[in-house]
């Protein structure tokens, strides 16, 4: 199926797969931490129970149980060993606790979505709502109340590239003014405008989320300003 034929979650997943800038999810920080705390509480109980079992075995001076202190095989192979059962219970929970802890540590390293990406993403949701007459449920997953809990799967390099693009885009108008000031020939000025406009379009295309229409409009405005400076005589000829 094409992207246009998809609806709801399927269409959203397709958009995220095409553009990782829109791959925005909940971190569920509070829920994850609560789960870890519960697991930690359970493990603490197991730790105490195991300590009590060992203490009771020493106090009772049970020869069989005292053998558990020196041989795992004896503890495992006993007809019934409360100590070994408690060890296995703790092992299962420790695995779950450690895995959950490491996963949360990894999740916490994800960056928050860029404001522009979040705005584009929410626009996508709104367009889908208007087109289909139905919102993705639950509708508040990406709402403002959860904004601090959102993570973005894009690479950190994407933000660096975008910042670099903003710097370059900001410098281009200033560079064009300086270059056109020193270029005396009108034809040379027009060629300079064309070259600078092409550079502007390339930067916009590579380092922004703008569509073709927006890039074309921005490039036209950029060129119009430069031409206006020439025709109005604001630059020395």
Coordinates of C-alpha atoms in Angstrom, one line a residue:
X1 CA 0.0 0.0 0.0
X2 CA 1.1 3.5 -0.7
X3 CA 1.5 6.1 2.0
X4 CA -1.7 7.9 0.8
X5 CA -3.7 4.7 1.1
X6 CA -2.8 4.2 4.8
X7 CA -4.7 5.5 7.7
X8 CA -4.2 6.2 11.4
X9 CA -1.3 4.5 13.1
X10 CA -0.2 2.9 9.9
X11 CA 0.1 6.2 8.1
X12 CA 1.9 7.7 11.1
X13 CA 4.4 4.9 11.2
X14 CA 5.0 5.3 7.4
X15 CA 5.7 9.0 7.9
X16 CA 8.1 8.3 10.8
X17 CA 10.0 5.6 8.7
X18 CA 10.4 8.1 5.9
X19 CA 11.6 11.0 8.1
X20 CA 13.2 10.2 11.4
X21 CA 12.7 13.8 12.4
X22 CA 9.1 12.9 13.0
X23 CA 9.9 9.8 15.0
X24 CA 8.8 11.2 18.3
X25 CA 7.7 9.0 21.2
X26 CA 7.0 9.2 24.9
X27 CA 9.8 8.3 27.3
X28 CA 7.3 7.3 30.1
X29 CA 9.9 8.4 32.6
X30 CA 7.6 8.3 35.6
X31 CA 6.0 5.0 34.7
X32 CA 9.5 3.5 34.0
X33 CA 10.9 4.8 37.3
X34 CA 7.8 3.6 39.2
X35 CA 8.3 0.1 37.7
X36 CA 11.9 0.1 38.8
X37 CA 11.0 1.1 42.3
X38 CA 8.5 -1.7 42.5
X39 CA 11.1 -4.2 41.3
X40 CA 13.6 -2.8 43.7
X41 CA 11.1 -3.2 46.5
X42 CA 10.4 -6.9 45.6
X43 CA 14.1 -7.6 45.4
X44 CA 14.6 -6.0 48.9
X45 CA 12.0 -8.4 50.3
X46 CA 13.7 -11.4 48.6
X47 CA 17.1 -10.2 50.0
X48 CA 15.7 -10.1 53.5
X49 CA 13.9 -13.5 53.2
X50 CA 17.1 -15.1 52.0
X51 CA 19.1 -13.6 54.9
X52 CA 16.5 -14.9 57.3
X53 CA 16.6 -18.4 55.8
X54 CA 20.4 -18.5 56.1
X55 CA 20.2 -17.2 59.6
X56 CA 17.6 -19.8 60.6
X57 CA 19.7 -22.6 59.1
X58 CA 22.7 -21.5 61.1
X59 CA 20.7 -21.2 64.3
X60 CA 19.1 -24.6 63.9
X61 CA 22.5 -26.2 63.2
X62 CA 20.8 -28.4 60.5
X63 CA 23.7 -30.4 59.0
X64 CA 22.0 -30.6 55.6
X65 CA 21.2 -26.9 55.4
X66 CA 24.6 -26.0 56.6
X67 CA 26.0 -27.9 53.7
X68 CA 24.3 -25.4 51.4
X69 CA 26.8 -22.8 52.5
X70 CA 29.6 -24.8 50.9
X71 CA 28.0 -26.6 48.0
X72 CA 25.6 -25.2 45.4
X73 CA 25.0 -28.7 44.1
X74 CA 23.7 -29.8 47.6
X75 CA 21.4 -26.9 47.7
X76 CA 20.1 -27.5 44.2
X77 CA 19.7 -31.2 44.5
X78 CA 17.9 -31.2 47.9
X79 CA 14.3 -32.5 47.9
X80 CA 13.1 -29.1 48.9
X81 CA 15.3 -26.1 49.5
X82 CA 13.6 -22.9 50.5
X83 CA 17.0 -21.2 50.2
X84 CA 17.4 -22.3 46.5
X85 CA 13.8 -21.4 45.6
X86 CA 14.5 -17.9 47.0
X87 CA 17.7 -17.7 45.1
X88 CA 15.9 -18.6 41.8
X89 CA 13.1 -16.1 42.6
X90 CA 15.7 -13.4 43.2
X91 CA 17.6 -14.3 40.0
X92 CA 14.5 -13.9 37.8
X93 CA 13.7 -10.5 39.3
X94 CA 17.3 -9.4 39.2
X95 CA 17.4 -10.1 35.5
X96 CA 14.2 -8.1 35.0
X97 CA 15.4 -5.3 37.2
X98 CA 18.9 -5.0 35.5
X99 CA 17.4 -5.2 32.0
X100 CA 14.8 -2.5 32.8
X101 CA 17.5 -0.3 34.5
X102 CA 19.8 -0.5 31.5
X103 CA 16.9 0.2 29.1
X104 CA 15.9 3.3 31.0
X105 CA 19.5 4.5 31.1
X106 CA 19.6 4.1 27.3
X107 CA 16.2 5.8 26.8
X108 CA 17.3 8.8 29.0
X109 CA 20.1 9.5 26.5
X110 CA 17.7 10.3 23.7
X111 CA 17.3 14.0 22.9
X112 CA 14.1 16.0 23.2
X113 CA 12.6 16.7 19.8
X114 CA 13.5 20.0 18.2
X115 CA 10.7 22.6 18.4
X116 CA 10.4 22.7 14.6
X117 CA 10.2 18.9 14.3
X118 CA 7.5 18.8 17.1
X119 CA 5.5 21.5 15.3
X120 CA 5.7 19.7 12.0
X121 CA 4.7 16.4 13.7
X122 CA 1.6 18.0 15.3
X123 CA 0.7 19.6 12.0
X124 CA 0.8 16.1 10.5
X125 CA -1.6 14.8 13.2
X126 CA -4.0 17.7 12.6
X127 CA -4.0 17.2 8.8
X128 CA -4.8 13.6 9.3
X129 CA -7.6 14.5 11.7
X130 CA -9.1 16.9 9.2
X131 CA -8.7 14.5 6.3
X132 CA -10.3 11.5 8.0
X133 CA -12.5 13.2 10.6
X134 CA -11.0 11.1 13.4
X135 CA -8.0 11.6 15.7
X136 CA -5.4 9.0 16.7
X137 CA -6.5 7.7 20.1
X138 CA -5.4 8.5 22.8
X139 CA -5.2 12.0 21.4
X140 CA -3.0 13.6 24.1
X141 CA 0.0 11.3 23.6
X142 CA 2.0 14.2 22.1
X143 CA 0.2 17.0 23.9
X144 CA 1.7 19.9 25.7
X145 CA 1.2 18.2 29.1
X146 CA 3.6 15.5 27.9
X147 CA 6.1 17.7 26.1
X148 CA 8.9 17.2 28.7
X149 CA 8.5 13.4 28.4
X150 CA 9.0 13.3 24.6
X151 CA 12.0 11.8 22.9
X152 CA 13.3 12.0 19.4
X153 CA 15.0 9.2 17.5
X154 CA 16.9 11.5 15.1
X155 CA 20.7 11.6 15.3
X156 CA 22.3 14.4 17.4
X157 CA 24.2 15.3 14.2
X158 CA 20.9 16.4 12.6
X159 CA 20.6 19.2 15.1
X160 CA 24.2 20.2 14.5
X161 CA 23.7 20.2 10.8
X162 CA 20.5 22.3 11.3
X163 CA 22.4 24.8 13.4
X164 CA 25.1 25.0 10.8
X165 CA 22.5 25.6 8.2
X166 CA 20.9 28.4 10.1
X167 CA 24.3 30.1 10.5
X168 CA 25.1 29.8 6.8
X169 CA 21.6 31.0 5.8
X170 CA 22.0 34.0 8.1
X171 CA 25.4 34.9 6.6
X172 CA 24.3 34.6 3.0
X173 CA 22.3 37.8 2.8
X174 CA 25.2 39.7 4.4
X175 CA 27.7 38.1 2.0
X176 CA 25.5 38.9 -1.0
X177 CA 25.4 42.6 0.1
X178 CA 29.2 42.8 0.4
X179 CA 29.8 41.0 -2.9
X180 CA 27.3 43.0 -4.9
X181 CA 28.8 46.2 -3.4
X182 CA 32.2 45.5 -5.0
X183 CA 30.9 44.0 -8.3
X184 CA 30.5 47.0 -10.7
X185 CA 29.3 45.3 -13.8
X186 CA 25.5 44.8 -13.9
X187 CA 25.7 41.5 -15.7
X188 CA 28.3 40.3 -13.2
X189 CA 25.9 41.3 -10.4
X190 CA 23.1 39.3 -11.9
X191 CA 25.4 36.2 -12.3
X192 CA 26.4 36.7 -8.6
X193 CA 22.8 36.8 -7.6
X194 CA 22.1 33.6 -9.5
X195 CA 25.0 31.8 -7.9
X196 CA 24.1 32.9 -4.4
X197 CA 20.5 32.0 -5.0
X198 CA 21.5 28.4 -6.0
X199 CA 23.7 28.1 -2.9
X200 CA 20.7 29.3 -0.8
X201 CA 18.4 26.7 -2.3
X202 CA 20.9 23.9 -1.7
X203 CA 21.4 24.9 1.9
X204 CA 17.6 25.1 2.5
X205 CA 17.1 21.8 0.8
X206 CA 19.8 19.9 2.8
X207 CA 19.4 21.5 6.2
X208 CA 15.8 22.3 6.7
X209 CA 12.4 20.6 6.8
X210 CA 10.9 23.0 4.3
X211 CA 9.0 21.6 1.3
X212 CA 9.6 22.5 -2.3
X213 CA 7.0 25.3 -2.3
X214 CA 8.5 26.9 0.8
X215 CA 12.1 26.7 -0.6
X216 CA 11.0 28.2 -3.9
X217 CA 9.2 31.0 -2.1
X218 CA 12.2 31.7 0.1
X219 CA 14.6 31.6 -2.8
X220 CA 12.4 34.0 -4.8
X221 CA 12.3 36.4 -1.9
X222 CA 16.0 36.2 -1.4
X223 CA 16.7 37.0 -5.1
X224 CA 14.1 39.8 -5.1
X225 CA 15.8 41.6 -2.3
X226 CA 19.1 41.5 -4.1
X227 CA 17.6 42.7 -7.4
X228 CA 15.8 45.5 -5.6
X229 CA 19.1 46.6 -4.1
X230 CA 20.5 46.9 -7.7
X231 CA 17.5 48.6 -9.3
X232 CA 17.0 51.1 -6.5
X233 CA 20.6 52.1 -6.7
X234 CA 21.3 51.2 -3.1
X235 CA 24.6 49.7 -4.2
X236 CA 27.4 51.5 -5.9
X237 CA 27.7 50.6 -9.6

